[in-house]
């Protein structure tokens, strides 16, 4: 990683020359710098810059040749900003910003060239190979596509284009469904059914996840109420179907989250203990104090919480003790690797034992075969979820699934 570097020049020193390739910009710390340009009328001074002024930034941004010469007017000190420093910042920002800078700069260069009656030479934004700062046009395309998708997402909220699918969560003792996880899909008018991996990131970054998440929680709770009413006669009397709803970090720390859940319970009439909010470790790590307040609030309501994708993040049960968590969901990758990896098997056994000692129930995700099921049952995992039992399905298909199941154990 490069550090900020100060350079001293004496009066009349050339800092850079027109036509050179530029890979850094400068900020004047002391002294004066003139920006000169060769024209048909001879050398013209475009500007005289002083302390605090920035120069040389255009070539640094688009890696094009310098279009002017910078000369120290007097003894001066400048701070050099390298492309690497800019690259680090761009990598941590929204890719759309990079596209905007790139386009504005390209248009500005075009204007400058035509104002000076010089043939416009486009900057090399699409040449990925030797252009270090603007890496590829694919990145550019993706950033613009994401902006369009964000706009479409706003329309989708207004026009109610989202649908929920439900995946059964199975009690490992009885092999009966104990509840469902609600999983969002977007019924896009042009692109068809879009899966959450494609749009949730954009929804989170734009804050749209908050209204989307609110819709999911309401819709899933209403579906739970319908399923409970429709199947109470089919299922064992002791079974109270429950609904798991995913909440992203943005939603969790939103000031109205607990109030929304309170209102939802009142309006749908579901029992709070049958609503389970799934959160990820990263959501807890981002803002632990706020997350703790929200989780305590949910506990106060009687709503249950589940820690999703356990095994992919920090996976520190000790750390998690600070939060009131009722269920631990072991990530599907862990379940898959467990079959031929003894260490992973031992980890699942130990995590399950420890979770039980801490008063949590364990759910295994991604059960795709009888082999997975048998192994996890022997490890005393409490609940299971995966394609072996059922893929996520529409509410209509879930009704058929429950009917066909007739409260009898799933064959294995
Ligand atoms: P997740 O919470 O880990 O959800 C489980 C994902 O695993 C679902 O993908 C499901 O279809 C898939 N899955 C379940 N069983 C199996 C299996 O046996 N094999 C395989 N290969 N996959 C299985 P989906 O529906 O594409 O959801 C992806 C992720 O999107 C979810 O991962 C969740 O993090 C997020 N998500 C979905 N709906 C919502 C939502 O309403 N709100 C928020 N914040 N996130 C959501
Ligand atoms: Ca989940
Ligand atoms: Ca998961």
Coordinates of C-alpha atoms in Angstrom, one line a residue, residues 133-381:
X133 CA -7.6 2.5 -13.5
X134 CA -10.7 1.7 -15.5
X135 CA -10.5 -2.0 -15.5
X136 CA -13.1 -3.4 -17.9
X137 CA -16.2 -2.5 -19.8
X138 CA -17.9 -5.5 -18.2
X139 CA -17.7 -3.7 -14.8
X140 CA -19.1 -0.6 -16.5
X141 CA -22.0 -2.6 -18.0
X142 CA -22.7 -4.3 -14.7
X143 CA -22.8 -1.0 -12.8
X144 CA -25.3 0.5 -15.2
X145 CA -27.4 -2.7 -15.2
X146 CA -27.5 -2.5 -11.4
X147 CA -28.8 1.1 -11.6
X148 CA -31.5 0.0 -13.9
X149 CA -32.4 -2.9 -11.6
X150 CA -32.5 -0.5 -8.6
X151 CA -35.0 1.6 -10.5
X152 CA -37.0 -1.5 -11.5
X153 CA -37.0 -2.5 -7.8
X154 CA -38.8 0.8 -6.9
X155 CA -41.5 0.0 -9.5
X156 CA -41.6 -3.6 -8.2
X157 CA -42.5 -2.4 -4.7
X158 CA -45.3 -0.2 -6.0
X159 CA -46.6 -2.8 -8.4
X160 CA -46.3 -5.7 -6.0
X161 CA -44.1 -7.8 -8.3
X162 CA -42.7 -9.9 -5.5
X163 CA -43.8 -13.4 -4.6
X164 CA -42.9 -15.6 -1.7
X165 CA -42.0 -19.3 -1.9
X166 CA -42.0 -21.5 1.2
X167 CA -39.5 -24.2 2.1
X168 CA -40.6 -26.7 4.8
X169 CA -38.5 -27.1 7.9
X170 CA -38.8 -30.7 9.2
X171 CA -38.7 -31.9 12.8
X172 CA -35.9 -34.5 12.8
X173 CA -37.6 -36.7 15.4
X174 CA -41.1 -37.0 13.8
X175 CA -40.0 -36.1 10.2
X176 CA -43.1 -33.9 10.1
X177 CA -43.1 -30.3 8.9
X178 CA -42.7 -27.9 11.8
X179 CA -42.9 -24.8 9.7
X180 CA -41.5 -23.0 6.7
X181 CA -38.9 -20.5 5.6
X182 CA -40.3 -17.6 3.5
X183 CA -38.0 -17.0 0.5
X184 CA -38.6 -14.0 -1.8
X185 CA -38.6 -14.1 -5.6
X186 CA -39.2 -11.2 -8.0
X187 CA -41.7 -11.8 -10.9
X188 CA -40.0 -9.3 -13.3
X189 CA -42.3 -8.3 -16.2
X190 CA -39.5 -8.7 -18.8
X191 CA -36.9 -10.9 -17.2
X192 CA -39.2 -13.5 -15.5
X193 CA -38.6 -15.0 -12.1
X194 CA -35.5 -13.4 -10.5
X195 CA -33.8 -15.1 -7.5
X196 CA -32.8 -13.1 -4.4
X197 CA -29.1 -13.4 -5.0
X198 CA -29.5 -11.1 -8.0
X199 CA -31.3 -8.2 -6.3
X200 CA -31.0 -8.4 -2.5
X201 CA -27.5 -6.7 -2.6
X202 CA -28.9 -3.8 -4.6
X203 CA -32.0 -3.7 -2.3
X204 CA -29.7 -3.5 0.7
X205 CA -27.4 -0.8 -0.7
X206 CA -30.3 1.4 -1.8
X207 CA -32.2 0.9 1.5
X208 CA -35.1 -0.6 -0.5
X209 CA -34.7 -3.7 1.6
X210 CA -36.6 -2.0 4.4
X211 CA -40.0 -1.7 2.5
X212 CA -39.4 -5.1 0.8
X213 CA -38.6 -6.8 4.1
X214 CA -41.7 -5.3 5.7
X215 CA -43.8 -6.7 2.8
X216 CA -42.1 -10.1 3.2
X217 CA -42.8 -10.2 6.9
X218 CA -46.5 -9.3 6.5
X219 CA -47.1 -11.6 3.5
X220 CA -45.4 -14.6 5.2
X221 CA -47.3 -14.0 8.5
X222 CA -50.6 -13.9 6.6
X223 CA -49.7 -17.1 4.7
X224 CA -48.8 -18.7 8.1
X225 CA -52.2 -17.8 9.4
X226 CA -53.9 -19.3 6.4
X227 CA -51.8 -22.5 6.6
X228 CA -52.4 -22.9 10.3
X229 CA -56.2 -22.6 9.8
X230 CA -56.2 -24.8 6.7
X231 CA -54.2 -27.7 8.1
X232 CA -54.9 -27.8 11.9
X233 CA -57.1 -30.8 11.3
X234 CA -54.4 -32.6 9.2
X235 CA -51.5 -32.1 11.5
X236 CA -50.9 -33.5 14.8
X237 CA -52.6 -31.5 17.6
X238 CA -49.2 -30.7 19.1
X239 CA -47.9 -29.1 15.9
X240 CA -48.1 -25.4 15.7
X241 CA -46.7 -24.4 12.3
X242 CA -44.2 -21.6 12.4
X243 CA -42.8 -19.2 9.8
X244 CA -39.1 -18.2 9.4
X245 CA -38.6 -14.7 7.8
X246 CA -35.1 -13.5 6.8
X247 CA -34.1 -10.0 7.9
X248 CA -31.0 -8.3 6.5
X249 CA -28.6 -6.2 8.7
X250 CA -30.1 -3.0 7.3
X251 CA -33.6 -4.0 8.3
X252 CA -32.6 -5.3 11.7
X253 CA -31.1 -2.0 12.8
X254 CA -33.8 0.1 11.3
X255 CA -35.5 2.2 14.0
X256 CA -39.0 0.9 13.2
X257 CA -38.2 -2.8 13.0
X258 CA -39.6 -3.9 16.4
X259 CA -42.6 -1.6 16.0
X260 CA -43.3 -3.1 12.6
X261 CA -43.2 -6.7 14.0
X262 CA -45.5 -5.6 16.9
X263 CA -48.0 -4.2 14.4
X264 CA -47.8 -7.2 12.2
X265 CA -48.5 -9.6 15.1
X266 CA -51.5 -7.5 16.1
X267 CA -52.9 -7.3 12.6
X268 CA -52.4 -10.9 11.4
X269 CA -53.3 -12.5 14.7
X270 CA -50.4 -15.0 14.6
X271 CA -48.8 -16.2 17.8
X272 CA -45.5 -14.3 18.3
X273 CA -43.6 -17.6 19.2
X274 CA -44.5 -18.9 15.7
X275 CA -42.7 -16.1 14.0
X276 CA -38.9 -16.7 13.7
X277 CA -36.6 -13.9 12.4
X278 CA -33.5 -15.2 10.7
X279 CA -30.4 -13.0 10.9
X280 CA -26.8 -13.5 9.8
X281 CA -23.8 -13.1 12.0
X282 CA -22.5 -10.3 9.8
X283 CA -25.7 -8.4 10.7
X284 CA -24.8 -8.8 14.4
X285 CA -21.2 -7.9 13.9
X286 CA -21.9 -4.7 11.9
X287 CA -23.7 -2.9 14.7
X288 CA -23.7 -5.2 17.8
X289 CA -25.2 -2.7 20.3
X290 CA -28.1 -1.8 18.1
X291 CA -28.7 -5.4 17.1
X292 CA -28.8 -6.4 20.8
X293 CA -31.5 -3.8 21.5
X294 CA -33.6 -5.1 18.6
X295 CA -33.1 -8.8 19.5
X296 CA -34.1 -8.0 23.1
X297 CA -37.1 -6.2 21.8
X298 CA -38.1 -9.2 19.8
X299 CA -37.6 -11.5 22.8
X300 CA -39.9 -9.1 24.8
X301 CA -42.6 -9.7 22.2
X302 CA -42.1 -13.5 22.4
X303 CA -40.8 -13.6 18.7
X304 CA -38.1 -16.2 18.2
X305 CA -34.7 -15.6 16.5
X306 CA -32.5 -17.8 14.4
X307 CA -28.9 -17.3 13.4
X308 CA -28.6 -18.1 9.7
X309 CA -25.7 -19.6 7.7
X310 CA -23.7 -20.6 10.8
X311 CA -20.3 -21.8 9.8
X312 CA -19.7 -19.2 7.1
X313 CA -18.7 -16.3 9.3
X314 CA -17.1 -15.8 12.7
X315 CA -18.9 -18.8 14.1
X316 CA -18.1 -17.9 17.6
X317 CA -20.7 -19.3 20.0
X318 CA -19.1 -17.5 22.8
X319 CA -19.6 -14.2 21.1
X320 CA -23.2 -15.1 20.2
X321 CA -24.0 -15.7 23.9
X322 CA -24.4 -12.0 24.2
X323 CA -27.5 -12.2 21.9
X324 CA -30.8 -13.9 22.7
X325 CA -30.8 -16.5 19.9
X326 CA -33.2 -19.4 19.9
X327 CA -32.1 -21.4 16.8
X328 CA -28.8 -22.0 15.1
X329 CA -29.0 -22.8 11.4
X330 CA -25.9 -24.7 10.2
X331 CA -25.0 -23.5 6.7
X332 CA -25.6 -25.9 3.8
X333 CA -21.9 -25.9 2.7
X334 CA -21.0 -27.3 6.1
X335 CA -23.6 -30.0 5.7
X336 CA -22.3 -31.0 2.3
X337 CA -18.6 -31.1 3.3
X338 CA -19.5 -33.1 6.4
X339 CA -20.1 -36.3 4.4
X340 CA -16.4 -36.8 3.4
X341 CA -14.7 -34.6 6.0
X342 CA -14.3 -36.1 9.5
X343 CA -13.2 -32.7 11.0
X344 CA -16.4 -31.0 9.7
X345 CA -18.4 -33.9 11.2
X346 CA -16.8 -33.3 14.5
X347 CA -17.5 -29.6 14.3
X348 CA -21.2 -30.2 13.6
X349 CA -21.3 -32.5 16.6
X350 CA -19.6 -30.1 18.9
X351 CA -21.5 -27.1 17.7
X352 CA -24.8 -28.9 18.2
X353 CA -23.8 -30.0 21.7
X354 CA -22.7 -26.5 22.7
X355 CA -25.8 -24.9 21.2
X356 CA -28.0 -27.3 23.2
X357 CA -26.1 -26.4 26.3
X358 CA -26.7 -22.7 25.6
X359 CA -30.4 -23.5 25.2
X360 CA -30.6 -23.2 21.4
X361 CA -32.1 -25.6 18.9
X362 CA -30.2 -26.6 15.8
X363 CA -31.4 -26.6 12.2
X364 CA -29.3 -28.1 9.4
X365 CA -29.7 -26.6 6.0
X366 CA -29.1 -28.1 2.5
X367 CA -30.2 -31.7 3.3
X368 CA -30.1 -33.3 -0.1
X369 CA -29.9 -37.0 0.6
X370 CA -30.9 -39.7 3.0
X371 CA -27.3 -40.0 3.9
X372 CA -27.3 -36.3 5.1
X373 CA -30.5 -36.9 7.0
X374 CA -29.3 -40.1 8.8
X375 CA -26.0 -38.5 9.8
X376 CA -27.6 -35.3 11.1
X377 CA -30.3 -37.2 13.0
X378 CA -27.6 -39.2 14.7
X379 CA -25.9 -36.0 15.7
X380 CA -29.0 -34.9 17.5
X381 CA -29.7 -32.0 15.2

